[in-house]
PDB file of C-alpha atoms in Angstrom:
ATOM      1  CA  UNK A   1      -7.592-159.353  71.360  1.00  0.00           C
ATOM      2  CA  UNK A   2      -9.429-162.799  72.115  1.00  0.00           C
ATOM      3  CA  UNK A   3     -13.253-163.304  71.951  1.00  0.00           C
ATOM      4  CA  UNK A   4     -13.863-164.866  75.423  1.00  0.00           C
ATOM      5  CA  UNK A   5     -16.647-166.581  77.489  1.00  0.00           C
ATOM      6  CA  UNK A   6     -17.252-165.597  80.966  1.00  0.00           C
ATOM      7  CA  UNK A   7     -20.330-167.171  81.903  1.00  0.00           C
ATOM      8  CA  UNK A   8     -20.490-170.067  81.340  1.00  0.00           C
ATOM      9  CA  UNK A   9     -16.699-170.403  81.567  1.00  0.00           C
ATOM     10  CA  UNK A  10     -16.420-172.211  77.878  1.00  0.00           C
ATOM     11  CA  UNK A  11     -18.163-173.539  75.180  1.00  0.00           C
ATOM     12  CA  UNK A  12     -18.594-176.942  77.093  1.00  0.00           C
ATOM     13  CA  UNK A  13     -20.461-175.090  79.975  1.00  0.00           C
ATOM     14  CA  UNK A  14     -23.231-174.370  77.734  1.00  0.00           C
ATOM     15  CA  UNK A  15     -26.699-176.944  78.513  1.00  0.00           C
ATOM     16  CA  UNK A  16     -26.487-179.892  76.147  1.00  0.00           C
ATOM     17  CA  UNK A  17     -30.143-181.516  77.084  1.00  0.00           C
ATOM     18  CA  UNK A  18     -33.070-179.795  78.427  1.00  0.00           C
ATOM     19  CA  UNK A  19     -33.836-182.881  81.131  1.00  0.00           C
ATOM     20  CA  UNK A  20     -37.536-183.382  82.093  1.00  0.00           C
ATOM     21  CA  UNK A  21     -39.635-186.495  82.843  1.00  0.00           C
ATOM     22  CA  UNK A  22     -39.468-187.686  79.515  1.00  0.00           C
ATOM     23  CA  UNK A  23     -39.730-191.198  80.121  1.00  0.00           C
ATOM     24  CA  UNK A  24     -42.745-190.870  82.994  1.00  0.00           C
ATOM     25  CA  UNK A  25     -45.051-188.930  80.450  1.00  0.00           C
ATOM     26  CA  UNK A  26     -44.432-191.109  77.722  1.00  0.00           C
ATOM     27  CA  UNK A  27     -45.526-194.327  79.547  1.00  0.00           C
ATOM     28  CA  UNK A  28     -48.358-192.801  81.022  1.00  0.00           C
ATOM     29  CA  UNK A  29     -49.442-191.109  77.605  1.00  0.00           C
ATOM     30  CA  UNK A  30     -48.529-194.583  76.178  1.00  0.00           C
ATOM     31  CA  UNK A  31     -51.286-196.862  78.296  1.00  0.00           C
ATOM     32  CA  UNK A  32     -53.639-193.698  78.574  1.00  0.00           C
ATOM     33  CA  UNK A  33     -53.578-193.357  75.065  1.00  0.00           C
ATOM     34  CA  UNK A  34     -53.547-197.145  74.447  1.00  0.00           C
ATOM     35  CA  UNK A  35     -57.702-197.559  74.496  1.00  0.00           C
ATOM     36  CA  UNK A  36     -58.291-195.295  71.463  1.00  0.00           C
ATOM     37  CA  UNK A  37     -56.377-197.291  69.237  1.00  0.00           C
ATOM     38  CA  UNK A  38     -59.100-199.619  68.337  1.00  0.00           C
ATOM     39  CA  UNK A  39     -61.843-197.004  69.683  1.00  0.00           C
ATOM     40  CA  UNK A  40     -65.072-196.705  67.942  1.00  0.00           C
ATOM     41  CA  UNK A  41     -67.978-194.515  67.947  1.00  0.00           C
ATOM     42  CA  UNK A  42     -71.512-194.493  67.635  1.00  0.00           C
ATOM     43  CA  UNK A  43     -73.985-192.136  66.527  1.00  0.00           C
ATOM     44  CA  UNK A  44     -75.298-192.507  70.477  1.00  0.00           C
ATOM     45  CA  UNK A  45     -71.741-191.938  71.552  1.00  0.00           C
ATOM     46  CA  UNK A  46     -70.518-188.986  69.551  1.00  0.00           C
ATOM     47  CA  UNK A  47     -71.140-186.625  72.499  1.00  0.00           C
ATOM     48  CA  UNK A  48     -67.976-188.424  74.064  1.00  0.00           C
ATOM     49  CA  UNK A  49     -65.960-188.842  71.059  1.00  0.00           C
ATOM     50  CA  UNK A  50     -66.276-184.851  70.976  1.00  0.00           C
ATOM     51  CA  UNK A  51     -65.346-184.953  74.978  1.00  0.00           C
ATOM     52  CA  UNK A  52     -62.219-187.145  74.371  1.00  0.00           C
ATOM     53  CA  UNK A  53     -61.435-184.828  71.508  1.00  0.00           C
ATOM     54  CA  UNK A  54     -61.327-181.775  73.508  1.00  0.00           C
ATOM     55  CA  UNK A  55     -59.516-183.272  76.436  1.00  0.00           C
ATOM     56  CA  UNK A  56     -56.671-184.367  73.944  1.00  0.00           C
ATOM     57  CA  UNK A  57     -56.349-181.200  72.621  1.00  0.00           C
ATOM     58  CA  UNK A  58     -56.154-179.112  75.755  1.00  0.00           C
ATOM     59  CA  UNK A  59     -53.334-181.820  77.016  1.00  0.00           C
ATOM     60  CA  UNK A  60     -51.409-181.556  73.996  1.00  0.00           C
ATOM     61  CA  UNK A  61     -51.912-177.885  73.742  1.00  0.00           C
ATOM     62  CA  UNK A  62     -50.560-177.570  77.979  1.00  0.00           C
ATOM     63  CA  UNK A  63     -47.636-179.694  76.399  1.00  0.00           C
ATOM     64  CA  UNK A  64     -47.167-177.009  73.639  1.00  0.00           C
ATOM     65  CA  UNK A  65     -47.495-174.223  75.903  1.00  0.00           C
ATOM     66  CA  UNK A  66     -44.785-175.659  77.920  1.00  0.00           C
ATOM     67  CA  UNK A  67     -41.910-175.640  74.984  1.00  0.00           C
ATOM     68  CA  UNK A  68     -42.570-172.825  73.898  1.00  0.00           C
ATOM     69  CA  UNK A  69     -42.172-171.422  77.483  1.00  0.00           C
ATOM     70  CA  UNK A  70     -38.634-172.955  77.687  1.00  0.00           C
ATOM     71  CA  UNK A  71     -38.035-172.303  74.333  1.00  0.00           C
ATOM     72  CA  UNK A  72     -38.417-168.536  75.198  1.00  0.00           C
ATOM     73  CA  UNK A  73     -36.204-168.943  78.583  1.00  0.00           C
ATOM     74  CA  UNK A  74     -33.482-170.645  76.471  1.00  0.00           C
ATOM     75  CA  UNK A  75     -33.221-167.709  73.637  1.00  0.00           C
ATOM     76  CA  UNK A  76     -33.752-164.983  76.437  1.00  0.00           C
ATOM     77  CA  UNK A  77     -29.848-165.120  77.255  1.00  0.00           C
ATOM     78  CA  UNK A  78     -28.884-165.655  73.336  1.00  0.00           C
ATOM     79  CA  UNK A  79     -30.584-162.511  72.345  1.00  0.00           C
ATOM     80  CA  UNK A  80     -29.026-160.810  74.962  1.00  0.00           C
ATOM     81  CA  UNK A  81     -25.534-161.749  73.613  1.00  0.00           C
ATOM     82  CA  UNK A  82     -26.312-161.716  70.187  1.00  0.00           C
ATOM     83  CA  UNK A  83     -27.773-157.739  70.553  1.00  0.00           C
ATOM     84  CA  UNK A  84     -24.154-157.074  72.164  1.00  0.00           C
ATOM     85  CA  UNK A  85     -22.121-159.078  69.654  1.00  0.00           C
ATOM     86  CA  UNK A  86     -24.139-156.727  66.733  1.00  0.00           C
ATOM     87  CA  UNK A  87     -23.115-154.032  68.822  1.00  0.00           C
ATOM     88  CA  UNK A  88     -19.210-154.832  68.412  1.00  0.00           C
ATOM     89  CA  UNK A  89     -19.440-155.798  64.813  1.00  0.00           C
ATOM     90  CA  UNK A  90     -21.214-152.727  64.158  1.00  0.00           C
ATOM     91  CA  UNK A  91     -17.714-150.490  65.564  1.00  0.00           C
ATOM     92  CA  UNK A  92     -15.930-152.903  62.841  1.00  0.00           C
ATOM     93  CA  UNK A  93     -17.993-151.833  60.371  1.00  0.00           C
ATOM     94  CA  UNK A  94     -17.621-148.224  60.685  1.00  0.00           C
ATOM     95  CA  UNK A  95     -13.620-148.134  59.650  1.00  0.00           C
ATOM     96  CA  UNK A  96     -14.386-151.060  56.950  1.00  0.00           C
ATOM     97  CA  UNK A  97     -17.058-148.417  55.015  1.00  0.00           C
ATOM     98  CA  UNK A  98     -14.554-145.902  55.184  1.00  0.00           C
ATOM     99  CA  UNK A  99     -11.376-148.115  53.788  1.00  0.00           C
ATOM    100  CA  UNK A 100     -14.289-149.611  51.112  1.00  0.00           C
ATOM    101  CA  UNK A 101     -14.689-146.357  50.034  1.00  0.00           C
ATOM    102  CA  UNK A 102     -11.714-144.585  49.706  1.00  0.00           C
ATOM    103  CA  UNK A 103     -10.777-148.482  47.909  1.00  0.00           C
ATOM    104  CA  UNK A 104     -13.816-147.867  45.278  1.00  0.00           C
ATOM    105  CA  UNK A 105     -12.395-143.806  44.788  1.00  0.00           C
ATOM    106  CA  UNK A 106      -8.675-145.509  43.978  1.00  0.00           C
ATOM    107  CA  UNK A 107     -10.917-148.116  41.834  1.00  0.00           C
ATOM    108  CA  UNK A 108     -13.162-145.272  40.020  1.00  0.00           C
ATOM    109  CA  UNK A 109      -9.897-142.935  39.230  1.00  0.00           C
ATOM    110  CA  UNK A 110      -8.314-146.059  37.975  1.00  0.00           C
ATOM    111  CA  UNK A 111     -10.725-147.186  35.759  1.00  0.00           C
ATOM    112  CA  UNK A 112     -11.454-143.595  34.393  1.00  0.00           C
ATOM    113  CA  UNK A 113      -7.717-143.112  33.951  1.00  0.00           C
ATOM    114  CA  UNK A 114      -7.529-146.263  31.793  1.00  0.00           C
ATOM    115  CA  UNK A 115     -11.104-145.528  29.593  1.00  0.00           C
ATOM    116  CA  UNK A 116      -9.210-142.340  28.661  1.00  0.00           C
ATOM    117  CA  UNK A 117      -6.103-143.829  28.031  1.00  0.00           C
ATOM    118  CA  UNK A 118      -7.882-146.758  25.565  1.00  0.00           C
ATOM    119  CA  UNK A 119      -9.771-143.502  23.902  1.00  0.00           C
ATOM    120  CA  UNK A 120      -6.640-141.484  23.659  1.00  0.00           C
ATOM    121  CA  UNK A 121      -5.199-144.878  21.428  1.00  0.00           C
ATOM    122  CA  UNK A 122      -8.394-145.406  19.947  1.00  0.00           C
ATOM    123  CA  UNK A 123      -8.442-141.872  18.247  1.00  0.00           C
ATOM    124  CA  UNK A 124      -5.234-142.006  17.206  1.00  0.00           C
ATOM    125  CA  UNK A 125      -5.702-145.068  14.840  1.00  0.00           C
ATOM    126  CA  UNK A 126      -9.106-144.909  13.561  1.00  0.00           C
ATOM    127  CA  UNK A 127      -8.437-142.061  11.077  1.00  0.00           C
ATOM    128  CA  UNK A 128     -11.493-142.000   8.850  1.00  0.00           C
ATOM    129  CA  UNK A 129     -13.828-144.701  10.255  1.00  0.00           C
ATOM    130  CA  UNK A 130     -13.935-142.587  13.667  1.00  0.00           C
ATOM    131  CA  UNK A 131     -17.443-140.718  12.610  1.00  0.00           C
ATOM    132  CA  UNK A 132     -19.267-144.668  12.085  1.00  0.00           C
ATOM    133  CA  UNK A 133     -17.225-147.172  14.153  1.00  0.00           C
ATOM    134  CA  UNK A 134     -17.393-145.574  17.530  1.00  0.00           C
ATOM    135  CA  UNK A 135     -15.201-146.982  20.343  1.00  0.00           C
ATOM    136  CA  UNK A 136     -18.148-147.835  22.667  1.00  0.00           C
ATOM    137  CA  UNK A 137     -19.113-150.214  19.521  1.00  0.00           C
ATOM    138  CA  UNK A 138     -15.562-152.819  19.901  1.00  0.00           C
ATOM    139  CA  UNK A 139     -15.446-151.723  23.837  1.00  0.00           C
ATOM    140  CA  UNK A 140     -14.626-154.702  26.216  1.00  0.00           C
ATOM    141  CA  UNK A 141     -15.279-154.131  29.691  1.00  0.00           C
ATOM    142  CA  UNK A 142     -12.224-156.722  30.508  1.00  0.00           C
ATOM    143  CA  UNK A 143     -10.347-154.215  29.364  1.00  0.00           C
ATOM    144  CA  UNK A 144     -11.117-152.551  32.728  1.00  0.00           C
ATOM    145  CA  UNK A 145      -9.514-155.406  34.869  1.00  0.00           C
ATOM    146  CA  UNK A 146      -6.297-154.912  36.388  1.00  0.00           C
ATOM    147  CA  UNK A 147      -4.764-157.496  34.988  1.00  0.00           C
ATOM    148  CA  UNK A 148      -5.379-156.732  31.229  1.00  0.00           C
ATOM    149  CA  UNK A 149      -2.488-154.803  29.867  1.00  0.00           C
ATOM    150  CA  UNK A 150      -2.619-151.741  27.732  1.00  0.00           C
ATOM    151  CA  UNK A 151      -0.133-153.524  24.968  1.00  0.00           C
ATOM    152  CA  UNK A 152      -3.092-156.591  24.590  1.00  0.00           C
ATOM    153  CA  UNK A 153      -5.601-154.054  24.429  1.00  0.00           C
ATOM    154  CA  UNK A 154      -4.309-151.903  22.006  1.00  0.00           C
ATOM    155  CA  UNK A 155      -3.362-154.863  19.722  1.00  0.00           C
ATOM    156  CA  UNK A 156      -7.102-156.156  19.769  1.00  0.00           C
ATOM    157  CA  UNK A 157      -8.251-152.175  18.791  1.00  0.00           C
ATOM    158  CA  UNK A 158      -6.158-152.568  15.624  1.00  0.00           C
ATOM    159  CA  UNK A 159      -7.129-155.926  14.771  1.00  0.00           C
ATOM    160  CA  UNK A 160     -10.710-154.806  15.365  1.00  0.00           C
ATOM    161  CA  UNK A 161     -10.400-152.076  13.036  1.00  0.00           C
ATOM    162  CA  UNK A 162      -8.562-153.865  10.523  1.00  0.00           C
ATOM    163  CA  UNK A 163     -11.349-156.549  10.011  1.00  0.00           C
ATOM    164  CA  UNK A 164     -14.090-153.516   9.700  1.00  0.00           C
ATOM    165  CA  UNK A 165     -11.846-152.028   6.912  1.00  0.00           C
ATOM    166  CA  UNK A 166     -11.472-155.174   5.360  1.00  0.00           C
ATOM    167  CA  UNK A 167     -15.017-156.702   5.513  1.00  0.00           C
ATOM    168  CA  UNK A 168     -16.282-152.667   4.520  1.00  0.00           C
ATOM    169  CA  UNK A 169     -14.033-152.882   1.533  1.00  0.00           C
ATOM    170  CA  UNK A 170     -15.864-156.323   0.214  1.00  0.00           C
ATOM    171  CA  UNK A 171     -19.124-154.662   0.438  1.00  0.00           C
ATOM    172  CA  UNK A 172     -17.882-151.720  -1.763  1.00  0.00           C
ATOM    173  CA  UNK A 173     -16.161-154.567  -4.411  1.00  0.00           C
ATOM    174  CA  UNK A 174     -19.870-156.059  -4.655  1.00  0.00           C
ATOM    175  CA  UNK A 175     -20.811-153.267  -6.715  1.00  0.00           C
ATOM    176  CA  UNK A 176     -24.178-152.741  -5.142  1.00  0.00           C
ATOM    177  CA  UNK A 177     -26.601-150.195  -6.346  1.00  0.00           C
ATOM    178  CA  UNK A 178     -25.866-147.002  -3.726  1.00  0.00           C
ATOM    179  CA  UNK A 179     -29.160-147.319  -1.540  1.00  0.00           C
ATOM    180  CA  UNK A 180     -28.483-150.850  -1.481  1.00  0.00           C
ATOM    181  CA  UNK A 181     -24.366-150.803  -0.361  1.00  0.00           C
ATOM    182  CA  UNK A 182     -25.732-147.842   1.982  1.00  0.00           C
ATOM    183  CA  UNK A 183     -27.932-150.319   3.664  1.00  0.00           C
ATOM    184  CA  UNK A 184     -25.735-152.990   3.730  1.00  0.00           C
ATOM    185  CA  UNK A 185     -22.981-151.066   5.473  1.00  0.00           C
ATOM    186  CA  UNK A 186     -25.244-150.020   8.084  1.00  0.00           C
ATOM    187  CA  UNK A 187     -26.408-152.987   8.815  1.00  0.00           C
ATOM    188  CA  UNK A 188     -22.395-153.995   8.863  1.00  0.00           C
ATOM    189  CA  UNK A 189     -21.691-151.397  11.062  1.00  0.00           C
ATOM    190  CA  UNK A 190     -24.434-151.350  13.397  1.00  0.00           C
ATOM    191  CA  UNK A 191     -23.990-154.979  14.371  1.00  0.00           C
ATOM    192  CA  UNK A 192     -20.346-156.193  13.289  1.00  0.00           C
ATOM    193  CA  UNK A 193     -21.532-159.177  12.003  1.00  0.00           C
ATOM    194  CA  UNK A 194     -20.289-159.732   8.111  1.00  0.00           C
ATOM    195  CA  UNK A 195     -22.932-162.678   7.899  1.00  0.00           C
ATOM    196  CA  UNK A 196     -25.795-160.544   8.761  1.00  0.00           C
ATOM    197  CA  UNK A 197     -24.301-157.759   6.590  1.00  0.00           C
ATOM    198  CA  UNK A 198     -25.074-160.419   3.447  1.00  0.00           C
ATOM    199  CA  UNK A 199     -27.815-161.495   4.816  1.00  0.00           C
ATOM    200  CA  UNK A 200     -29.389-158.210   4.487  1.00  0.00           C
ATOM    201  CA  UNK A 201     -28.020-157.629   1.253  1.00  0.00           C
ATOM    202  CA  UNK A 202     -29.727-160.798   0.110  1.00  0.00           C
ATOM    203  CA  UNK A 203     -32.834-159.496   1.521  1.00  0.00           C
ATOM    204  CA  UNK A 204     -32.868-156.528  -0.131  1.00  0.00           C
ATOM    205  CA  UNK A 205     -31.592-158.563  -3.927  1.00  0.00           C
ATOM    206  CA  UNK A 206     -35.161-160.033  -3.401  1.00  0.00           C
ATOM    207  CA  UNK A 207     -36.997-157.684  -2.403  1.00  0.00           C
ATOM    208  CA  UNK A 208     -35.394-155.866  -5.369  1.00  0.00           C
ATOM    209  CA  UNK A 209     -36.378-159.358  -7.577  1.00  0.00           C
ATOM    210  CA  UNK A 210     -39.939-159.497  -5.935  1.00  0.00           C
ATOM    211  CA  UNK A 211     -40.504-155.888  -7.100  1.00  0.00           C
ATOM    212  CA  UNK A 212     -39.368-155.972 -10.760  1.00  0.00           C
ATOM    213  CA  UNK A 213     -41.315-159.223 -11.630  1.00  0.00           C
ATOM    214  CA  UNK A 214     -44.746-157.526 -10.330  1.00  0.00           C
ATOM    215  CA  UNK A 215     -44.077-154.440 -12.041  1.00  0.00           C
ATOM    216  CA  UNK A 216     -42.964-156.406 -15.355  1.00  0.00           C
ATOM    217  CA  UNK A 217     -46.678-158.459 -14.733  1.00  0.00           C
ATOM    218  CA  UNK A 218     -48.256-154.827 -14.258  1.00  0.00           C
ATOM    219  CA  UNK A 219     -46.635-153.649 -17.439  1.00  0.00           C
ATOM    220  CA  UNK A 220     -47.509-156.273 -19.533  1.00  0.00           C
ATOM    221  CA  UNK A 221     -51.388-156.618 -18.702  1.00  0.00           C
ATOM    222  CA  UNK A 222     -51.684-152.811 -19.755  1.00  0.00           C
ATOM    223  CA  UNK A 223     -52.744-152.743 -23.814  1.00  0.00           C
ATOM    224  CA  UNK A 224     -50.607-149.849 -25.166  1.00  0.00           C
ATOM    225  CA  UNK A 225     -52.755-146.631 -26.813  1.00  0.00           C
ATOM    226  CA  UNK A 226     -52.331-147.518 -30.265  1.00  0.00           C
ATOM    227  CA  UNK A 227     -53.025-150.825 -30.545  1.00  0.00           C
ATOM    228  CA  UNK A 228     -56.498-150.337 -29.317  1.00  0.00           C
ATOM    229  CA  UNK A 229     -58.617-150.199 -32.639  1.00  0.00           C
ATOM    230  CA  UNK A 230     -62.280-148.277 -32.914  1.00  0.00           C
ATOM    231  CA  UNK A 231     -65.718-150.430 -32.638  1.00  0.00           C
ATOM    232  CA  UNK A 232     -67.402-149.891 -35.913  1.00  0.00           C
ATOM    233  CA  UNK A 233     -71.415-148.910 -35.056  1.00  0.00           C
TER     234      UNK A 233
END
């Protein structure tokens, strides 16, 4: 199946210059044109400098009027083939949506297969972090590709879930007071960073400080009941 040019016969058929009489205009425009170089006007002859002004326009505007007429003529035929050309392209397209699709369905049951074959894993070796570490918390959307192999994935679970363990474990060797290690955790968990994880704990340490010293400053301005002695009248 070839793509083929009837009229005109081949690419080199088609019109390379639109000819006209280029030249003759632009000398006559030229020495016409010539006088209002160094033309100027008086208050007395404004009524003609409004004149000239008009006539100028109207010939440039006949000039105008002319390419776009051409212009017209030239993309008549263009449309014309272009409408058809849409035309075939558009009986191309109608086998290409049905292929895309049935290619996204094989993509879709793919990808689902392999999200419930990570979650199958992933269940299997989180044993008692699985009601705080969710899977959709570690999940890696590469995992998805093609190309990235179950045995890579399934290494980078474990090694995920070993450093939570590990890093959850140093929080419980601080020896934090229980709302405090609660908090600390959660921020642990809820972002995976260990540095923001001490961060907050540090937070909270002064927060904790902060509090104690104004409460110590509080209980030191009250006088205690017995040392306050009568006023003799």
């Amino acid at each position: 199946m070839k793509f083929e040019l009837i009229n005109p016969k081949n690419e080199n058929g088609f019109i390379k210059t639109i000819e006209f009489n280029f030249d003759e205009l632009k000398t006559e425009l030229t020495t016409r044109l010539e006088k209002y170089n160094n033309l100027t006007y008086t208050e007395e002859t404004i009524k003609d400098a409004k004149e000239d002004r008009a006539g100028l326009n109207k010939f440039k505007e006949a000039i105008e009027n002319r390419r776009k007429e051409i212009k017209k003529l030239c993309l008549k035929p263009y449309e014309d083939f272009e409408k058809k050309v849409k035309e075939l392209t558009g009986l191309i397209d109608q086998p290409i949506i049905v292929i895309d699709t049935q290619i996204k369905n094989f993509d879709y049951q793919r990808i689902e297969a392999k999200k419930n074959d990570i979650q199958d894993f992933y269940n299997s070796v989180i044993e008692d972090l699985a009601e705080i570490l969710t899977l959709d918390k570690i999940f890696n959307q590469k995992w998805l590709n093609v190309t990235y192999k179950m045995a890579n994935i399934q290494k980078e679970i474990i090694e995920t879930i070993g450093k939570v363990k590990g890093n959850l474990n140093i929080i419980k060797d601080l020896k934090l007071e229980p709302a405090m290690e609660l908090q600390v955790k959660d921020k642990y968990i809820t972002t995976l960073d260990f540095g923001l994880a001490m961060a907050e704990k540090t937070r909270l340490e002064n927060v904790k400080m902060a509090f104690n010293k104004r409460k110590t400053i509080q209980d030191e301005q009250i006088i205690p009941q017995e040392d306050i002695k009568p006023v003799l009248i």
